[in-house]
PDB file of C-alpha atoms in Angstrom:
ATOM      1  CA  GLY A  16      37.486-127.122-117.977  1.00  0.00           C
ATOM      2  CA  VAL A  17      38.772-125.328-115.032  1.00  0.00           C
ATOM      3  CA  ALA A  18      36.656-127.013-112.446  1.00  0.00           C
ATOM      4  CA  THR A  19      37.390-130.458-113.773  1.00  0.00           C
ATOM      5  CA  LEU A  20      41.224-129.946-113.864  1.00  0.00           C
ATOM      6  CA  THR A  21      41.096-128.435-110.436  1.00  0.00           C
ATOM      7  CA  ALA A  22      39.129-131.349-108.993  1.00  0.00           C
ATOM      8  CA  ARG A  23      41.734-133.764-110.630  1.00  0.00           C
ATOM      9  CA  MET A  24      44.556-131.777-109.052  1.00  0.00           C
ATOM     10  CA  GLY A  25      42.758-131.910-105.698  1.00  0.00           C
ATOM     11  CA  ALA A  26      42.167-135.737-105.863  1.00  0.00           C
ATOM     12  CA  ALA A  27      45.922-136.197-106.353  1.00  0.00           C
ATOM     13  CA  CYS A  28      46.427-134.308-103.032  1.00  0.00           C
ATOM     14  CA  GLU A  29      43.985-136.401-101.055  1.00  0.00           C
ATOM     15  CA  GLY A  30      45.560-137.561 -97.730  1.00  0.00           C
ATOM     16  CA  THR A  31      47.904-134.747 -97.490  1.00  0.00           C
ATOM     17  CA  ARG A  32      47.491-131.334 -96.038  1.00  0.00           C
ATOM     18  CA  ALA A  33      47.972-129.562 -99.320  1.00  0.00           C
ATOM     19  CA  MET A  34      45.351-127.600-101.084  1.00  0.00           C
ATOM     20  CA  VAL A  35      45.182-126.557-104.637  1.00  0.00           C
ATOM     21  CA  LEU A  36      45.160-122.801-105.260  1.00  0.00           C
ATOM     22  CA  ASP A  37      44.821-120.794-108.475  1.00  0.00           C
ATOM     23  CA  THR A  38      47.013-117.951-109.380  1.00  0.00           C
ATOM     24  CA  ARG A  39      46.633-114.460-110.801  1.00  0.00           C
ATOM     25  CA  LYS A  40      47.058-115.860-114.302  1.00  0.00           C
ATOM     26  CA  THR A  41      43.578-115.611-115.456  1.00  0.00           C
ATOM     27  CA  THR A  42      41.920-114.850-118.706  1.00  0.00           C
ATOM     28  CA  PRO A  43      41.347-111.100-119.142  1.00  0.00           C
ATOM     29  CA  GLY A  44      37.708-110.276-118.344  1.00  0.00           C
ATOM     30  CA  LEU A  45      37.141-113.833-117.110  1.00  0.00           C
ATOM     31  CA  ARG A  46      38.843-113.724-113.638  1.00  0.00           C
ATOM     32  CA  ALA A  47      35.721-113.928-111.584  1.00  0.00           C
ATOM     33  CA  PHE A  48      34.331-116.777-113.651  1.00  0.00           C
ATOM     34  CA  GLU A  49      37.694-118.827-113.646  1.00  0.00           C
ATOM     35  CA  LYS A  50      38.117-118.288-109.956  1.00  0.00           C
ATOM     36  CA  TYR A  51      34.565-119.364-109.366  1.00  0.00           C
ATOM     37  CA  ALA A  52      35.162-122.432-111.404  1.00  0.00           C
ATOM     38  CA  VAL A  53      38.286-123.269-109.381  1.00  0.00           C
ATOM     39  CA  THR A  54      36.130-123.277-106.166  1.00  0.00           C
ATOM     40  CA  CYS A  55      33.482-125.424-107.838  1.00  0.00           C
ATOM     41  CA  GLY A  56      36.312-127.993-108.543  1.00  0.00           C
ATOM     42  CA  GLY A  57      37.277-127.857-104.751  1.00  0.00           C
ATOM     43  CA  GLY A  58      40.294-125.450-105.053  1.00  0.00           C
ATOM     44  CA  VAL A  59      40.933-122.259-103.225  1.00  0.00           C
ATOM     45  CA  ASN A  60      41.388-118.889-104.664  1.00  0.00           C
ATOM     46  CA  HIS A  61      44.882-117.443-104.001  1.00  0.00           C
ATOM     47  CA  ARG A  62      43.739-113.769-104.330  1.00  0.00           C
ATOM     48  CA  MET A  63      41.514-111.682-106.284  1.00  0.00           C
ATOM     49  CA  GLY A  64      43.787-108.669-106.494  1.00  0.00           C
ATOM     50  CA  LEU A  65      46.223-106.590-104.644  1.00  0.00           C
ATOM     51  CA  TYR A  66      43.642-105.381-102.243  1.00  0.00           C
ATOM     52  CA  ASP A  67      43.362-108.808-100.393  1.00  0.00           C
ATOM     53  CA  GLU A  68      46.840-109.987-100.101  1.00  0.00           C
ATOM     54  CA  ALA A  69      50.282-108.424-100.360  1.00  0.00           C
ATOM     55  CA  MET A  70      52.759-110.363-102.383  1.00  0.00           C
ATOM     56  CA  ILE A  71      56.523-109.734-102.769  1.00  0.00           C
ATOM     57  CA  LYS A  72      57.957-111.374-105.861  1.00  0.00           C
ATOM     58  CA  GLU A  73      61.519-111.157-107.155  1.00  0.00           C
ATOM     59  CA  ASN A  74      60.767-108.382-109.611  1.00  0.00           C
ATOM     60  CA  HIS A  75      59.621-106.217-106.712  1.00  0.00           C
ATOM     61  CA  LEU A  76      63.101-106.815-104.990  1.00  0.00           C
ATOM     62  CA  TYR A  77      65.001-106.120-108.151  1.00  0.00           C
ATOM     63  CA  LEU A  78      63.159-103.024-109.020  1.00  0.00           C
ATOM     64  CA  SER A  79      63.211-101.447-105.503  1.00  0.00           C
ATOM     65  CA  GLY A  80      66.741-102.531-104.577  1.00  0.00           C
ATOM     66  CA  LEU A  81      65.420-103.710-101.311  1.00  0.00           C
ATOM     67  CA  ALA A  82      66.403-107.080 -99.623  1.00  0.00           C
ATOM     68  CA  LEU A  83      63.491-109.439 -98.798  1.00  0.00           C
ATOM     69  CA  GLY A  84      63.629-108.769 -95.068  1.00  0.00           C
ATOM     70  CA  GLU A  85      63.379-105.014 -95.648  1.00  0.00           C
ATOM     71  CA  ALA A  86      60.578-105.186 -97.977  1.00  0.00           C
ATOM     72  CA  ILE A  87      58.580-107.328 -95.600  1.00  0.00           C
ATOM     73  CA  ALA A  88      59.425-104.944 -92.809  1.00  0.00           C
ATOM     74  CA  ARG A  89      58.058-101.943 -94.828  1.00  0.00           C
ATOM     75  CA  ILE A  90      54.797-103.730 -95.579  1.00  0.00           C
ATOM     76  CA  ARG A  91      54.478-104.753 -91.962  1.00  0.00           C
ATOM     77  CA  LYS A  92      55.100-101.168 -90.790  1.00  0.00           C
ATOM     78  CA  ALA A  93      52.490 -99.596 -93.482  1.00  0.00           C
ATOM     79  CA  LYS A  94      49.902-102.437 -92.993  1.00  0.00           C
ATOM     80  CA  PRO A  95      50.668-104.482 -89.830  1.00  0.00           C
ATOM     81  CA  THR A  96      47.691-106.984 -90.306  1.00  0.00           C
ATOM     82  CA  ALA A  97      48.131-107.395 -94.098  1.00  0.00           C
ATOM     83  CA  PHE A  98      48.213-110.989 -95.123  1.00  0.00           C
ATOM     84  CA  LEU A  99      51.592-111.463 -96.768  1.00  0.00           C
ATOM     85  CA  THR A 100      53.096-113.707 -99.134  1.00  0.00           C
ATOM     86  CA  ALA A 101      56.799-113.588-100.014  1.00  0.00           C
ATOM     87  CA  GLU A 102      58.398-115.469-103.003  1.00  0.00           C
ATOM     88  CA  SER A 103      61.684-117.187-102.323  1.00  0.00           C
ATOM     89  CA  GLU A 104      64.186-118.522-104.858  1.00  0.00           C
ATOM     90  CA  SER A 105      66.354-120.440-102.472  1.00  0.00           C
ATOM     91  CA  VAL A 106      65.950-122.169 -98.893  1.00  0.00           C
ATOM     92  CA  GLU A 107      68.154-119.397 -97.409  1.00  0.00           C
ATOM     93  CA  GLN A 108      65.665-116.759 -98.765  1.00  0.00           C
ATOM     94  CA  ALA A 109      62.859-118.804 -97.499  1.00  0.00           C
ATOM     95  CA  LYS A 110      64.335-118.759 -94.002  1.00  0.00           C
ATOM     96  CA  LEU A 111      64.698-114.874 -94.222  1.00  0.00           C
ATOM     97  CA  ALA A 112      61.021-114.580 -95.187  1.00  0.00           C
ATOM     98  CA  MET A 113      60.024-116.688 -92.156  1.00  0.00           C
ATOM     99  CA  GLU A 114      62.239-114.688 -89.869  1.00  0.00           C
ATOM    100  CA  ALA A 115      60.751-111.371 -91.271  1.00  0.00           C
ATOM    101  CA  GLY A 116      57.259-112.378 -90.619  1.00  0.00           C
ATOM    102  CA  ALA A 117      55.718-113.500 -93.951  1.00  0.00           C
ATOM    103  CA  ASN A 118      52.432-115.424 -93.445  1.00  0.00           C
ATOM    104  CA  VAL A 119      53.258-117.602 -96.547  1.00  0.00           C
ATOM    105  CA  VAL A 120      56.526-118.242 -98.177  1.00  0.00           C
ATOM    106  CA  LEU A 121      56.184-119.159-101.751  1.00  0.00           C
ATOM    107  CA  LEU A 122      58.901-121.684-102.889  1.00  0.00           C
ATOM    108  CA  ASP A 123      59.186-120.888-106.629  1.00  0.00           C
ATOM    109  CA  ASP A 124      60.485-123.572-108.847  1.00  0.00           C
ATOM    110  CA  PHE A 125      61.934-125.558-105.979  1.00  0.00           C
ATOM    111  CA  THR A 126      62.989-129.110-106.510  1.00  0.00           C
ATOM    112  CA  LEU A 127      61.538-131.800-104.240  1.00  0.00           C
ATOM    113  CA  ASP A 128      64.794-131.851-102.163  1.00  0.00           C
ATOM    114  CA  GLU A 129      64.764-128.035-101.779  1.00  0.00           C
ATOM    115  CA  ILE A 130      61.033-128.240-100.596  1.00  0.00           C
ATOM    116  CA  ALA A 131      61.879-131.001 -98.017  1.00  0.00           C
ATOM    117  CA  GLN A 132      64.658-128.712 -96.785  1.00  0.00           C
ATOM    118  CA  ALA A 133      62.211-125.858 -96.415  1.00  0.00           C
ATOM    119  CA  VAL A 134      59.655-127.943 -94.642  1.00  0.00           C
ATOM    120  CA  GLU A 135      62.386-129.259 -92.329  1.00  0.00           C
ATOM    121  CA  LEU A 136      63.427-125.735 -91.601  1.00  0.00           C
ATOM    122  CA  ARG A 137      59.906-124.556 -90.757  1.00  0.00           C
ATOM    123  CA  SER A 138      59.508-127.572 -88.448  1.00  0.00           C
ATOM    124  CA  SER A 139      62.836-126.721 -86.613  1.00  0.00           C
ATOM    125  CA  ARG A 140      61.642-123.567 -85.014  1.00  0.00           C
ATOM    126  CA  THR A 141      58.535-122.987 -83.171  1.00  0.00           C
ATOM    127  CA  GLU A 142      58.115-119.434 -84.273  1.00  0.00           C
ATOM    128  CA  PHE A 143      58.064-120.615 -87.881  1.00  0.00           C
ATOM    129  CA  ALA A 144      54.929-122.913 -87.176  1.00  0.00           C
ATOM    130  CA  ARG A 145      52.687-120.034 -88.213  1.00  0.00           C
ATOM    131  CA  VAL A 146      54.068-119.890 -91.569  1.00  0.00           C
ATOM    132  CA  GLN A 147      52.417-121.694 -94.593  1.00  0.00           C
ATOM    133  CA  LEU A 148      54.561-123.008 -97.320  1.00  0.00           C
ATOM    134  CA  GLU A 149      53.302-122.778-100.844  1.00  0.00           C
ATOM    135  CA  ILE A 150      54.985-124.326-103.974  1.00  0.00           C
ATOM    136  CA  SER A 151      54.465-123.127-107.492  1.00  0.00           C
ATOM    137  CA  GLY A 152      56.157-123.716-110.847  1.00  0.00           C
ATOM    138  CA  GLY A 153      56.032-126.792-112.969  1.00  0.00           C
ATOM    139  CA  VAL A 154      53.172-128.516-111.011  1.00  0.00           C
ATOM    140  CA  ASN A 155      51.110-130.837-113.334  1.00  0.00           C
ATOM    141  CA  LEU A 156      48.883-133.913-112.931  1.00  0.00           C
ATOM    142  CA  SER A 157      51.815-136.320-113.204  1.00  0.00           C
ATOM    143  CA  ASN A 158      53.966-134.703-110.433  1.00  0.00           C
ATOM    144  CA  ILE A 159      51.378-132.961-107.923  1.00  0.00           C
ATOM    145  CA  GLU A 160      51.099-136.077-105.722  1.00  0.00           C
ATOM    146  CA  ALA A 161      54.853-135.983-105.049  1.00  0.00           C
ATOM    147  CA  TYR A 162      54.737-132.234-104.290  1.00  0.00           C
ATOM    148  CA  ALA A 163      51.674-132.696-102.083  1.00  0.00           C
ATOM    149  CA  LYS A 164      53.475-135.381-100.015  1.00  0.00           C
ATOM    150  CA  THR A 165      56.309-132.913 -99.023  1.00  0.00           C
ATOM    151  CA  GLY A 166      54.233-131.417 -96.202  1.00  0.00           C
ATOM    152  CA  VAL A 167      53.453-128.047 -97.743  1.00  0.00           C
ATOM    153  CA  GLU A 168      50.006-126.510 -97.214  1.00  0.00           C
ATOM    154  CA  ARG A 169      49.515-124.688-100.587  1.00  0.00           C
ATOM    155  CA  ILE A 170      50.121-125.622-104.232  1.00  0.00           C
ATOM    156  CA  SER A 171      49.393-122.787-106.530  1.00  0.00           C
ATOM    157  CA  ILE A 172      48.928-123.888-110.242  1.00  0.00           C
ATOM    158  CA  GLY A 173      48.510-121.351-113.013  1.00  0.00           C
ATOM    159  CA  SER A 174      47.635-124.071-115.567  1.00  0.00           C
ATOM    160  CA  ILE A 175      44.260-124.672-113.838  1.00  0.00           C
ATOM    161  CA  THR A 176      43.039-121.404-115.349  1.00  0.00           C
ATOM    162  CA  HIS A 177      45.335-120.453-118.182  1.00  0.00           C
ATOM    163  CA  SER A 178      45.649-123.825-119.796  1.00  0.00           C
ATOM    164  CA  ALA A 179      42.540-125.873-118.733  1.00  0.00           C
ATOM    165  CA  PRO A 180      41.210-127.632-121.806  1.00  0.00           C
ATOM    166  CA  ALA A 181      37.772-126.589-123.025  1.00  0.00           C
ATOM    167  CA  LEU A 182      34.900-129.005-122.920  1.00  0.00           C
ATOM    168  CA  ASP A 183      34.121-130.406-126.371  1.00  0.00           C
ATOM    169  CA  ILE A 184      30.323-129.811-126.720  1.00  0.00           C
ATOM    170  CA  SER A 185      28.403-130.144-129.933  1.00  0.00           C
ATOM    171  CA  MET A 186      24.779-129.841-130.706  1.00  0.00           C
ATOM    172  CA  LYS A 187      22.892-131.678-133.705  1.00  0.00           C
ATOM    173  CA  VAL A 188      19.853-130.064-134.909  1.00  0.00           C
ATOM    174  CA  GLU A 189      17.273-132.103-136.600  1.00  0.00           C
ATOM    175  CA  ARG A 190      14.230-131.096-138.625  1.00  0.00           C
ATOM    176  CA  ALA A 191      10.983-131.782-136.911  1.00  0.00           C
ATOM    177  CA  THR A 192       8.795-134.237-138.625  1.00  0.00           C
TER     178      THR A 192
END
């Protein structure tokens, strides 16, 4: 189930700085249980809801008409100490998020080469050292090790909750003699 798949993903990250995180993609009504199972498997909860982490995704930018830097600035003005993740769809956008003050830059559907560029960019400027890099999109058991070796701190994986296989359990009842 969830804990087993999380543990397998985590084992593939051993020897790197990457940790496995869940996402907001949980089964309705089962979020607390699935997120608990992630921690039992050695993973980390991304966030429980909007109250514990601000997250700017591409849809927020499209709907608001704001540029990423402006959206981050508005959140920082309203809640200066908020933990803030900003999704980026390119290395250039990741740079803007780092410059604007995001705590985490989510590299969404980046290739391994693009991730390497973002890691190098973060390493190139001292003020970016505080920024954690997170990857998401298309991560599975067959490729997570390669992603973990890129130098990112966080790998968020929706499939550990929304697609974890159920444990096949059966029970045979016998008549007492």
